[in-house]
Amino acid sequence: MKIKHYGDAGTLELKNHINEDGSLLQYLQFPAIEKTGIATHAFSTRIGGASKGIWSTMNLSFTRGDDPKDAYENFHRYAVLFGVPDEKIVLPYQTHTVNVRVVTEEDGGKGFTRERDYTDVDGLITNIPGLVLGVFAADCVPLLFVDPVHKAIGASHSGWRGTVNRMGKVTIEKMKEIYGTDPKDILCAIGPSICRKCYEVSEDVALQFKKEFPGHEEDIMVDDGFNSDGEHKFHLDLWAANKVVLEDAGVKTENISLTDICTNCNPELLFSHRFTKGQRGNNGAFIMLNF
């Protein structure tokens, strides 16, 4: 399979892992995050799961219509990849909010091996080693955070709503409040998601971004004018917008790892809501504090 990259190909590295049944699981990593040594992370691909049909094969969702046993097995395979029991995975309840939950040892397994006792959570943070935080996306932007000084991590889901409401900044501010994180110390990852070329939005969405990102309009969107139906359309760059959010929150530019892989451009590798018109599974982004 040939992966379509943007910019410096190889920013994200494709890694291999052998499942318990001998099959191949493939995932993506940013070298800068792994080099810290204190955190392990992975962005899932479609390769190496148990799901079939439109969910093939690594669907990481219990809400897309997939066989729950197959979805469970897929999450289990990522638990094995991280070297932890299933009960150490913690999942959000994503509804396009900017709510961030502080994850403790008592949250282990929530959303996977047992029911969640929370709703409307699109971000997770923790300083507990051995807990795997996960978020889901299929064109939206997964964000990962590592504070190597205070040994804390985070994972957030940022679609266009989360981005215009600065989910990245909200997550960092929560880490600062709870763990004393200094934004200048944080390493951030903007994970695989839809690129500007593929992401057409309506005028009402564009106007919200113009309002919230003054001075950055040309950096984050292209005005396409009016289409044949008289609709004013734009192409939105969620990668650039989230980079602005993180920089405005105090993260150093050199500490931001930016995806070079688009979900819509790589439908064999990653799930894309737009490419499949909603007939798809979910990609996952996972991060764990090692010690």
PDB file of C-alpha atoms in Angstrom:
ATOM      1  CA  MET A   1       0.000   0.000   0.000  1.00  0.00           C
ATOM      2  CA  LYS A   2       1.360   3.413  -0.968  1.00  0.00           C
ATOM      3  CA  ILE A   3       0.721   6.121   1.622  1.00  0.00           C
ATOM      4  CA  LYS A   4       0.054   9.629   0.345  1.00  0.00           C
ATOM      5  CA  HIS A   5       2.050  12.136   2.403  1.00  0.00           C
ATOM      6  CA  TYR A   6       2.071  15.932   2.488  1.00  0.00           C
ATOM      7  CA  GLY A   7       5.145  18.020   3.219  1.00  0.00           C
ATOM      8  CA  ASP A   8       8.067  16.036   4.567  1.00  0.00           C
ATOM      9  CA  ALA A   9       7.064  12.434   4.007  1.00  0.00           C
ATOM     10  CA  GLY A  10       8.015  10.323   6.993  1.00  0.00           C
ATOM     11  CA  THR A  11       6.939  12.784   9.684  1.00  0.00           C
ATOM     12  CA  LEU A  12       4.661   9.975  10.858  1.00  0.00           C
ATOM     13  CA  GLU A  13       6.314   6.569  10.919  1.00  0.00           C
ATOM     14  CA  LEU A  14       4.448   3.346  10.116  1.00  0.00           C
ATOM     15  CA  LYS A  15       5.199   0.659  12.709  1.00  0.00           C
ATOM     16  CA  ASN A  16       4.503  -3.080  12.749  1.00  0.00           C
ATOM     17  CA  HIS A  17       3.329  -5.335  15.582  1.00  0.00           C
ATOM     18  CA  ILE A  18       2.430  -9.022  15.510  1.00  0.00           C
ATOM     19  CA  ASN A  19      -0.917  -9.855  17.100  1.00  0.00           C
ATOM     20  CA  GLU A  20      -1.444 -12.875  19.341  1.00  0.00           C
ATOM     21  CA  ASP A  21      -2.940 -14.776  16.380  1.00  0.00           C
ATOM     22  CA  GLY A  22       0.104 -14.037  14.225  1.00  0.00           C
ATOM     23  CA  SER A  23      -1.549 -11.354  12.078  1.00  0.00           C
ATOM     24  CA  LEU A  24       0.082  -8.001  11.392  1.00  0.00           C
ATOM     25  CA  LEU A  25      -1.067  -4.825  13.138  1.00  0.00           C
ATOM     26  CA  GLN A  26       0.170  -1.498  11.764  1.00  0.00           C
ATOM     27  CA  TYR A  27       0.094   1.840  13.570  1.00  0.00           C
ATOM     28  CA  LEU A  28       1.596   5.314  13.241  1.00  0.00           C
ATOM     29  CA  GLN A  29       3.934   7.195  15.578  1.00  0.00           C
ATOM     30  CA  PHE A  30       5.670  10.563  15.820  1.00  0.00           C
ATOM     31  CA  PRO A  31       9.380  10.056  16.647  1.00  0.00           C
ATOM     32  CA  ALA A  32       9.506  13.212  18.787  1.00  0.00           C
ATOM     33  CA  ILE A  33       6.931  11.837  21.228  1.00  0.00           C
ATOM     34  CA  GLU A  34       8.619   8.455  21.558  1.00  0.00           C
ATOM     35  CA  LYS A  35      12.036  10.045  22.096  1.00  0.00           C
ATOM     36  CA  THR A  36      10.863  11.517  25.398  1.00  0.00           C
ATOM     37  CA  GLY A  37      10.998   8.015  26.826  1.00  0.00           C
ATOM     38  CA  ILE A  38       8.259   8.749  29.336  1.00  0.00           C
ATOM     39  CA  ALA A  39       5.286   8.115  27.051  1.00  0.00           C
ATOM     40  CA  THR A  40       4.208   5.575  24.449  1.00  0.00           C
ATOM     41  CA  HIS A  41       1.667   6.469  21.797  1.00  0.00           C
ATOM     42  CA  ALA A  42      -0.024   5.073  18.694  1.00  0.00           C
ATOM     43  CA  PHE A  43      -2.386   6.263  15.998  1.00  0.00           C
ATOM     44  CA  SER A  44      -4.281   3.248  14.692  1.00  0.00           C
ATOM     45  CA  THR A  45      -4.618   2.275  11.052  1.00  0.00           C
ATOM     46  CA  ARG A  46      -7.195  -0.031   9.472  1.00  0.00           C
ATOM     47  CA  ILE A  47      -4.593  -2.815   9.416  1.00  0.00           C
ATOM     48  CA  GLY A  48      -4.573  -5.611  11.975  1.00  0.00           C
ATOM     49  CA  GLY A  49      -8.087  -5.822  13.383  1.00  0.00           C
ATOM     50  CA  ALA A  50     -10.873  -8.389  13.560  1.00  0.00           C
ATOM     51  CA  SER A  51     -13.727  -6.377  12.025  1.00  0.00           C
ATOM     52  CA  LYS A  52     -15.273  -7.104   8.642  1.00  0.00           C
ATOM     53  CA  GLY A  53     -17.125  -5.235   5.908  1.00  0.00           C
ATOM     54  CA  ILE A  54     -17.160  -1.445   6.102  1.00  0.00           C
ATOM     55  CA  TRP A  55     -15.448  -1.681   9.497  1.00  0.00           C
ATOM     56  CA  SER A  56     -12.531  -3.752   8.258  1.00  0.00           C
ATOM     57  CA  THR A  57     -10.410  -4.358   9.953  1.00  0.00           C
ATOM     58  CA  MET A  58      -9.373  -2.185  12.917  1.00  0.00           C
ATOM     59  CA  ASN A  59     -12.581  -0.416  13.879  1.00  0.00           C
ATOM     60  CA  LEU A  60     -12.210   1.217  17.289  1.00  0.00           C
ATOM     61  CA  SER A  61     -15.824   2.036  18.075  1.00  0.00           C
ATOM     62  CA  PHE A  62     -18.755   0.316  19.762  1.00  0.00           C
ATOM     63  CA  THR A  63     -21.254   2.776  18.242  1.00  0.00           C
ATOM     64  CA  ARG A  64     -20.792   2.436  14.462  1.00  0.00           C
ATOM     65  CA  GLY A  65     -22.783  -0.796  14.004  1.00  0.00           C
ATOM     66  CA  ASP A  66     -19.848  -3.203  14.097  1.00  0.00           C
ATOM     67  CA  ASP A  67     -20.065  -6.565  15.872  1.00  0.00           C
ATOM     68  CA  PRO A  68     -19.243  -5.673  19.508  1.00  0.00           C
ATOM     69  CA  LYS A  69     -17.075  -8.796  19.859  1.00  0.00           C
ATOM     70  CA  ASP A  70     -14.918  -7.687  16.938  1.00  0.00           C
ATOM     71  CA  ALA A  71     -14.626  -4.139  18.269  1.00  0.00           C
ATOM     72  CA  TYR A  72     -13.688  -5.507  21.698  1.00  0.00           C
ATOM     73  CA  GLU A  73     -10.986  -7.669  20.150  1.00  0.00           C
ATOM     74  CA  ASN A  74      -9.608  -4.625  18.345  1.00  0.00           C
ATOM     75  CA  PHE A  75      -9.255  -2.659  21.576  1.00  0.00           C
ATOM     76  CA  HIS A  76      -7.716  -5.724  23.215  1.00  0.00           C
ATOM     77  CA  ARG A  77      -5.057  -5.822  20.501  1.00  0.00           C
ATOM     78  CA  TYR A  78      -4.063  -2.263  21.358  1.00  0.00           C
ATOM     79  CA  ALA A  79      -3.932  -3.169  25.052  1.00  0.00           C
ATOM     80  CA  VAL A  80      -1.506  -5.946  24.100  1.00  0.00           C
ATOM     81  CA  LEU A  81       0.501  -3.502  21.978  1.00  0.00           C
ATOM     82  CA  PHE A  82       0.891  -1.226  25.010  1.00  0.00           C
ATOM     83  CA  GLY A  83       1.653  -4.184  27.267  1.00  0.00           C
ATOM     84  CA  VAL A  84      -1.242  -3.630  29.664  1.00  0.00           C
ATOM     85  CA  PRO A  85      -4.414  -5.506  30.708  1.00  0.00           C
ATOM     86  CA  ASP A  86      -7.666  -4.477  29.024  1.00  0.00           C
ATOM     87  CA  GLU A  87      -8.727  -2.797  32.274  1.00  0.00           C
ATOM     88  CA  LYS A  88      -6.059  -0.123  31.821  1.00  0.00           C
ATOM     89  CA  ILE A  89      -7.653   1.473  28.754  1.00  0.00           C
ATOM     90  CA  VAL A  90      -9.790   4.575  29.413  1.00  0.00           C
ATOM     91  CA  LEU A  91     -12.071   6.026  26.736  1.00  0.00           C
ATOM     92  CA  PRO A  92     -13.995   9.312  26.436  1.00  0.00           C
ATOM     93  CA  TYR A  93     -17.650   9.966  25.603  1.00  0.00           C
ATOM     94  CA  GLN A  94     -17.193  12.244  22.608  1.00  0.00           C
ATOM     95  CA  THR A  95     -19.911  14.732  21.688  1.00  0.00           C
ATOM     96  CA  HIS A  96     -17.845  17.574  20.147  1.00  0.00           C
ATOM     97  CA  THR A  97     -17.454  19.409  23.462  1.00  0.00           C
ATOM     98  CA  VAL A  98     -14.321  20.913  24.999  1.00  0.00           C
ATOM     99  CA  ASN A  99     -14.815  19.068  28.283  1.00  0.00           C
ATOM    100  CA  VAL A 100     -11.676  17.444  29.702  1.00  0.00           C
ATOM    101  CA  ARG A 101     -11.747  14.698  32.340  1.00  0.00           C
ATOM    102  CA  VAL A 102      -8.979  14.142  34.889  1.00  0.00           C
ATOM    103  CA  VAL A 103      -8.372  10.387  34.780  1.00  0.00           C
ATOM    104  CA  THR A 104      -7.433   8.519  37.956  1.00  0.00           C
ATOM    105  CA  GLU A 105      -6.674   4.882  38.729  1.00  0.00           C
ATOM    106  CA  GLU A 106     -10.369   4.379  39.494  1.00  0.00           C
ATOM    107  CA  ASP A 107     -11.239   5.125  35.844  1.00  0.00           C
ATOM    108  CA  GLY A 108      -9.374   2.119  34.457  1.00  0.00           C
ATOM    109  CA  GLY A 109     -11.438   0.234  31.871  1.00  0.00           C
ATOM    110  CA  LYS A 110     -14.192   2.824  31.536  1.00  0.00           C
ATOM    111  CA  GLY A 111     -15.645   2.845  28.041  1.00  0.00           C
ATOM    112  CA  PHE A 112     -14.067  -0.528  27.256  1.00  0.00           C
ATOM    113  CA  THR A 113     -14.330  -3.235  29.912  1.00  0.00           C
ATOM    114  CA  ARG A 114     -16.991  -1.409  31.932  1.00  0.00           C
ATOM    115  CA  GLU A 115     -19.517   1.370  31.602  1.00  0.00           C
ATOM    116  CA  ARG A 116     -18.550   5.013  31.817  1.00  0.00           C
ATOM    117  CA  ASP A 117     -20.085   7.124  34.580  1.00  0.00           C
ATOM    118  CA  TYR A 118     -19.594  10.307  32.553  1.00  0.00           C
ATOM    119  CA  THR A 119     -20.845  11.803  29.298  1.00  0.00           C
ATOM    120  CA  ASP A 120     -19.828  14.721  27.072  1.00  0.00           C
ATOM    121  CA  VAL A 121     -16.082  14.245  27.480  1.00  0.00           C
ATOM    122  CA  ASP A 122     -13.789  14.881  24.499  1.00  0.00           C
ATOM    123  CA  GLY A 123     -10.477  15.079  26.337  1.00  0.00           C
ATOM    124  CA  LEU A 124      -8.642  13.006  28.940  1.00  0.00           C
ATOM    125  CA  ILE A 125      -5.568  13.833  31.047  1.00  0.00           C
ATOM    126  CA  THR A 126      -3.665  11.819  33.646  1.00  0.00           C
ATOM    127  CA  ASN A 127      -0.433  11.504  35.580  1.00  0.00           C
ATOM    128  CA  ILE A 128      -0.992   7.822  36.378  1.00  0.00           C
ATOM    129  CA  PRO A 129       1.555   5.515  34.683  1.00  0.00           C
ATOM    130  CA  GLY A 130       0.157   2.489  32.879  1.00  0.00           C
ATOM    131  CA  LEU A 131      -3.236   3.947  31.976  1.00  0.00           C
ATOM    132  CA  VAL A 132      -3.853   4.154  28.222  1.00  0.00           C
ATOM    133  CA  LEU A 133      -5.902   7.199  27.220  1.00  0.00           C
ATOM    134  CA  GLY A 134      -7.765   6.934  23.926  1.00  0.00           C
ATOM    135  CA  VAL A 135      -9.738   9.231  21.632  1.00  0.00           C
ATOM    136  CA  PHE A 136     -11.454   8.532  18.300  1.00  0.00           C
ATOM    137  CA  ALA A 137     -11.631  10.251  14.936  1.00  0.00           C
ATOM    138  CA  ALA A 138     -12.351   9.603  11.271  1.00  0.00           C
ATOM    139  CA  ASP A 139     -11.421  13.014   9.766  1.00  0.00           C
ATOM    140  CA  CYS A 140     -11.492  15.039  13.004  1.00  0.00           C
ATOM    141  CA  VAL A 141      -8.163  15.847  14.632  1.00  0.00           C
ATOM    142  CA  PRO A 142      -6.761  13.693  17.450  1.00  0.00           C
ATOM    143  CA  LEU A 143      -4.446  15.670  19.735  1.00  0.00           C
ATOM    144  CA  LEU A 144      -1.870  14.148  22.090  1.00  0.00           C
ATOM    145  CA  PHE A 145       0.044  15.931  24.859  1.00  0.00           C
ATOM    146  CA  VAL A 146       3.146  15.052  26.894  1.00  0.00           C
ATOM    147  CA  ASP A 147       4.517  17.065  29.816  1.00  0.00           C
ATOM    148  CA  PRO A 148       7.953  15.491  30.442  1.00  0.00           C
ATOM    149  CA  VAL A 149       8.651  17.749  33.439  1.00  0.00           C
ATOM    150  CA  HIS A 150       5.576  16.969  35.541  1.00  0.00           C
ATOM    151  CA  LYS A 151       5.065  13.568  33.904  1.00  0.00           C
ATOM    152  CA  ALA A 152       1.531  14.049  32.693  1.00  0.00           C
ATOM    153  CA  ILE A 153      -0.208  13.245  29.407  1.00  0.00           C
ATOM    154  CA  GLY A 154      -3.392  14.087  27.555  1.00  0.00           C
ATOM    155  CA  ALA A 155      -5.509  13.025  24.591  1.00  0.00           C
ATOM    156  CA  SER A 156      -8.236  15.136  22.991  1.00  0.00           C
ATOM    157  CA  HIS A 157     -10.665  14.984  20.080  1.00  0.00           C
ATOM    158  CA  SER A 158     -10.885  18.199  18.051  1.00  0.00           C
ATOM    159  CA  GLY A 159     -13.251  18.350  15.085  1.00  0.00           C
ATOM    160  CA  TRP A 160     -14.141  21.707  13.598  1.00  0.00           C
ATOM    161  CA  ARG A 161     -16.292  22.535  16.633  1.00  0.00           C
ATOM    162  CA  GLY A 162     -13.554  21.560  19.044  1.00  0.00           C
ATOM    163  CA  THR A 163     -10.987  23.464  17.009  1.00  0.00           C
ATOM    164  CA  VAL A 164     -12.974  26.700  16.778  1.00  0.00           C
ATOM    165  CA  ASN A 165     -13.491  26.427  20.548  1.00  0.00           C
ATOM    166  CA  ARG A 166      -9.752  25.753  21.031  1.00  0.00           C
ATOM    167  CA  MET A 167      -9.838  22.270  22.511  1.00  0.00           C
ATOM    168  CA  GLY A 168      -6.043  22.120  22.476  1.00  0.00           C
ATOM    169  CA  LYS A 169      -5.785  25.199  24.676  1.00  0.00           C
ATOM    170  CA  VAL A 170      -8.501  23.941  27.018  1.00  0.00           C
ATOM    171  CA  THR A 171      -6.613  20.660  27.471  1.00  0.00           C
ATOM    172  CA  ILE A 172      -3.340  22.443  28.207  1.00  0.00           C
ATOM    173  CA  GLU A 173      -5.011  24.784  30.680  1.00  0.00           C
ATOM    174  CA  LYS A 174      -6.485  21.771  32.483  1.00  0.00           C
ATOM    175  CA  MET A 175      -3.041  20.148  32.665  1.00  0.00           C
ATOM    176  CA  LYS A 176      -1.655  23.414  34.037  1.00  0.00           C
ATOM    177  CA  GLU A 177      -4.409  23.604  36.659  1.00  0.00           C
ATOM    178  CA  ILE A 178      -4.118  19.986  37.823  1.00  0.00           C
ATOM    179  CA  TYR A 179      -0.435  19.137  37.319  1.00  0.00           C
ATOM    180  CA  GLY A 180       1.315  22.506  37.185  1.00  0.00           C
ATOM    181  CA  THR A 181       2.203  22.032  33.522  1.00  0.00           C
ATOM    182  CA  ASP A 182       4.096  24.857  31.808  1.00  0.00           C
ATOM    183  CA  PRO A 183       2.996  25.062  28.142  1.00  0.00           C
ATOM    184  CA  LYS A 184       6.613  25.707  27.109  1.00  0.00           C
ATOM    185  CA  ASP A 185       7.492  22.194  28.272  1.00  0.00           C
ATOM    186  CA  ILE A 186       4.692  20.354  26.472  1.00  0.00           C
ATOM    187  CA  LEU A 187       5.205  18.202  23.391  1.00  0.00           C
ATOM    188  CA  CYS A 188       2.059  18.018  21.253  1.00  0.00           C
ATOM    189  CA  ALA A 189       0.976  15.864  18.344  1.00  0.00           C
ATOM    190  CA  ILE A 190      -1.631  16.777  15.740  1.00  0.00           C
ATOM    191  CA  GLY A 191      -2.606  13.359  14.437  1.00  0.00           C
ATOM    192  CA  PRO A 192      -3.907  11.941  11.137  1.00  0.00           C
ATOM    193  CA  SER A 193      -7.027  13.789  10.015  1.00  0.00           C
ATOM    194  CA  ILE A 194      -8.525  15.435   6.950  1.00  0.00           C
ATOM    195  CA  CYS A 195      -6.340  17.885   5.003  1.00  0.00           C
ATOM    196  CA  ARG A 196      -7.361  21.302   3.682  1.00  0.00           C
ATOM    197  CA  LYS A 197      -7.586  20.093   0.094  1.00  0.00           C
ATOM    198  CA  CYS A 198     -10.246  17.554   1.105  1.00  0.00           C
ATOM    199  CA  TYR A 199     -12.172  19.566   3.682  1.00  0.00           C
ATOM    200  CA  GLU A 200     -14.831  21.790   2.141  1.00  0.00           C
ATOM    201  CA  VAL A 201     -17.015  23.681   4.623  1.00  0.00           C
ATOM    202  CA  SER A 202     -19.981  26.025   4.430  1.00  0.00           C
ATOM    203  CA  GLU A 203     -19.895  29.772   4.933  1.00  0.00           C
ATOM    204  CA  ASP A 204     -21.358  29.583   8.444  1.00  0.00           C
ATOM    205  CA  VAL A 205     -18.457  27.383   9.594  1.00  0.00           C
ATOM    206  CA  ALA A 206     -15.924  29.628   7.861  1.00  0.00           C
ATOM    207  CA  LEU A 207     -17.371  32.719   9.539  1.00  0.00           C
ATOM    208  CA  GLN A 208     -16.890  31.141  12.963  1.00  0.00           C
ATOM    209  CA  PHE A 209     -13.229  30.517  12.190  1.00  0.00           C
ATOM    210  CA  LYS A 210     -12.764  34.038  10.856  1.00  0.00           C
ATOM    211  CA  LYS A 211     -14.162  35.374  14.118  1.00  0.00           C
ATOM    212  CA  GLU A 212     -12.069  33.135  16.384  1.00  0.00           C
ATOM    213  CA  PHE A 213      -8.807  33.266  14.394  1.00  0.00           C
ATOM    214  CA  PRO A 214      -8.342  36.946  13.462  1.00  0.00           C
ATOM    215  CA  GLY A 215      -5.178  37.508  11.479  1.00  0.00           C
ATOM    216  CA  HIS A 216      -4.925  33.839  10.515  1.00  0.00           C
ATOM    217  CA  GLU A 217      -7.674  33.644   7.898  1.00  0.00           C
ATOM    218  CA  GLU A 218      -5.284  33.088   5.003  1.00  0.00           C
ATOM    219  CA  ASP A 219      -3.346  30.483   6.979  1.00  0.00           C
ATOM    220  CA  ILE A 220      -6.312  28.296   7.809  1.00  0.00           C
ATOM    221  CA  MET A 221      -8.782  28.593   4.931  1.00  0.00           C
ATOM    222  CA  VAL A 222      -9.236  29.190   1.226  1.00  0.00           C
ATOM    223  CA  ASP A 223     -12.276  31.030  -0.138  1.00  0.00           C
ATOM    224  CA  ASP A 224     -13.641  29.010  -3.070  1.00  0.00           C
ATOM    225  CA  GLY A 225     -16.371  31.490  -3.934  1.00  0.00           C
ATOM    226  CA  PHE A 226     -19.878  30.419  -4.891  1.00  0.00           C
ATOM    227  CA  ASN A 227     -20.711  27.044  -6.398  1.00  0.00           C
ATOM    228  CA  SER A 228     -23.341  26.312  -9.063  1.00  0.00           C
ATOM    229  CA  ASP A 229     -26.020  26.119  -6.375  1.00  0.00           C
ATOM    230  CA  GLY A 230     -25.173  29.593  -5.135  1.00  0.00           C
ATOM    231  CA  GLU A 231     -23.552  28.309  -1.946  1.00  0.00           C
ATOM    232  CA  HIS A 232     -20.459  30.077  -0.623  1.00  0.00           C
ATOM    233  CA  LYS A 233     -17.826  27.401   0.082  1.00  0.00           C
ATOM    234  CA  PHE A 234     -14.411  27.365   1.737  1.00  0.00           C
ATOM    235  CA  HIS A 235     -11.633  24.840   2.288  1.00  0.00           C
ATOM    236  CA  LEU A 236     -10.585  24.678   5.931  1.00  0.00           C
ATOM    237  CA  ASP A 237      -7.159  23.629   7.243  1.00  0.00           C
ATOM    238  CA  LEU A 238      -7.720  21.957  10.609  1.00  0.00           C
ATOM    239  CA  TRP A 239      -4.018  21.096  10.833  1.00  0.00           C
ATOM    240  CA  ALA A 240      -2.975  24.746  10.614  1.00  0.00           C
ATOM    241  CA  ALA A 241      -5.804  25.904  12.875  1.00  0.00           C
ATOM    242  CA  ASN A 242      -4.849  23.470  15.626  1.00  0.00           C
ATOM    243  CA  LYS A 243      -1.212  24.499  15.301  1.00  0.00           C
ATOM    244  CA  VAL A 244      -2.290  28.118  15.879  1.00  0.00           C
ATOM    245  CA  VAL A 245      -4.346  27.010  18.898  1.00  0.00           C
ATOM    246  CA  LEU A 246      -1.370  25.239  20.453  1.00  0.00           C
ATOM    247  CA  GLU A 247       1.051  28.079  19.735  1.00  0.00           C
ATOM    248  CA  ASP A 248      -1.386  30.615  21.181  1.00  0.00           C
ATOM    249  CA  ALA A 249      -1.598  28.413  24.289  1.00  0.00           C
ATOM    250  CA  GLY A 250       2.155  28.780  24.754  1.00  0.00           C
ATOM    251  CA  VAL A 251       3.481  25.609  23.112  1.00  0.00           C
ATOM    252  CA  LYS A 252       6.784  26.090  21.292  1.00  0.00           C
ATOM    253  CA  THR A 253       6.485  25.605  17.538  1.00  0.00           C
ATOM    254  CA  GLU A 254       9.372  23.148  17.566  1.00  0.00           C
ATOM    255  CA  ASN A 255       7.487  21.020  20.108  1.00  0.00           C
ATOM    256  CA  ILE A 256       4.507  20.441  17.804  1.00  0.00           C
ATOM    257  CA  SER A 257       4.498  17.287  15.661  1.00  0.00           C
ATOM    258  CA  LEU A 258       2.153  17.873  12.721  1.00  0.00           C
ATOM    259  CA  THR A 259       0.564  15.096  10.694  1.00  0.00           C
ATOM    260  CA  ASP A 260       1.591  14.631   7.082  1.00  0.00           C
ATOM    261  CA  ILE A 261      -1.111  12.028   6.397  1.00  0.00           C
ATOM    262  CA  CYS A 262      -4.719  12.831   5.448  1.00  0.00           C
ATOM    263  CA  THR A 263      -7.522  10.410   6.297  1.00  0.00           C
ATOM    264  CA  ASN A 264      -9.538  11.193   3.151  1.00  0.00           C
ATOM    265  CA  CYS A 265      -6.483  10.786   0.895  1.00  0.00           C
ATOM    266  CA  ASN A 266      -5.618   7.386   2.409  1.00  0.00           C
ATOM    267  CA  PRO A 267      -8.899   5.430   2.703  1.00  0.00           C
ATOM    268  CA  GLU A 268      -7.186   2.035   2.633  1.00  0.00           C
ATOM    269  CA  LEU A 269      -4.996   3.008   5.580  1.00  0.00           C
ATOM    270  CA  LEU A 270      -7.395   5.105   7.661  1.00  0.00           C
ATOM    271  CA  PHE A 271     -11.131   5.534   8.176  1.00  0.00           C
ATOM    272  CA  SER A 272     -12.550   8.725   6.647  1.00  0.00           C
ATOM    273  CA  HIS A 273     -16.108   9.900   7.252  1.00  0.00           C
ATOM    274  CA  ARG A 274     -16.123  12.025   4.104  1.00  0.00           C
ATOM    275  CA  PHE A 275     -14.624   9.417   1.811  1.00  0.00           C
ATOM    276  CA  THR A 276     -17.099   6.731   2.898  1.00  0.00           C
ATOM    277  CA  LYS A 277     -20.074   9.085   3.346  1.00  0.00           C
ATOM    278  CA  GLY A 278     -20.333   7.904   6.936  1.00  0.00           C
ATOM    279  CA  GLN A 279     -20.112   4.161   6.255  1.00  0.00           C
ATOM    280  CA  ARG A 280     -17.034   3.467   8.350  1.00  0.00           C
ATOM    281  CA  GLY A 281     -15.369   2.618  11.625  1.00  0.00           C
ATOM    282  CA  ASN A 282     -13.261   4.846  13.853  1.00  0.00           C
ATOM    283  CA  ASN A 283      -9.537   5.415  14.060  1.00  0.00           C
ATOM    284  CA  GLY A 284      -8.015   5.586  17.529  1.00  0.00           C
ATOM    285  CA  ALA A 285      -5.262   7.688  19.080  1.00  0.00           C
ATOM    286  CA  PHE A 286      -3.722   6.289  22.250  1.00  0.00           C
ATOM    287  CA  ILE A 287      -1.122   7.483  24.738  1.00  0.00           C
ATOM    288  CA  MET A 288       0.292   6.020  27.961  1.00  0.00           C
ATOM    289  CA  LEU A 289       2.653   7.383  30.615  1.00  0.00           C
ATOM    290  CA  ASN A 290       5.444   4.835  31.003  1.00  0.00           C
ATOM    291  CA  PHE A 291       6.655   5.751  34.501  1.00  0.00           C
TER     292      PHE A 291
END
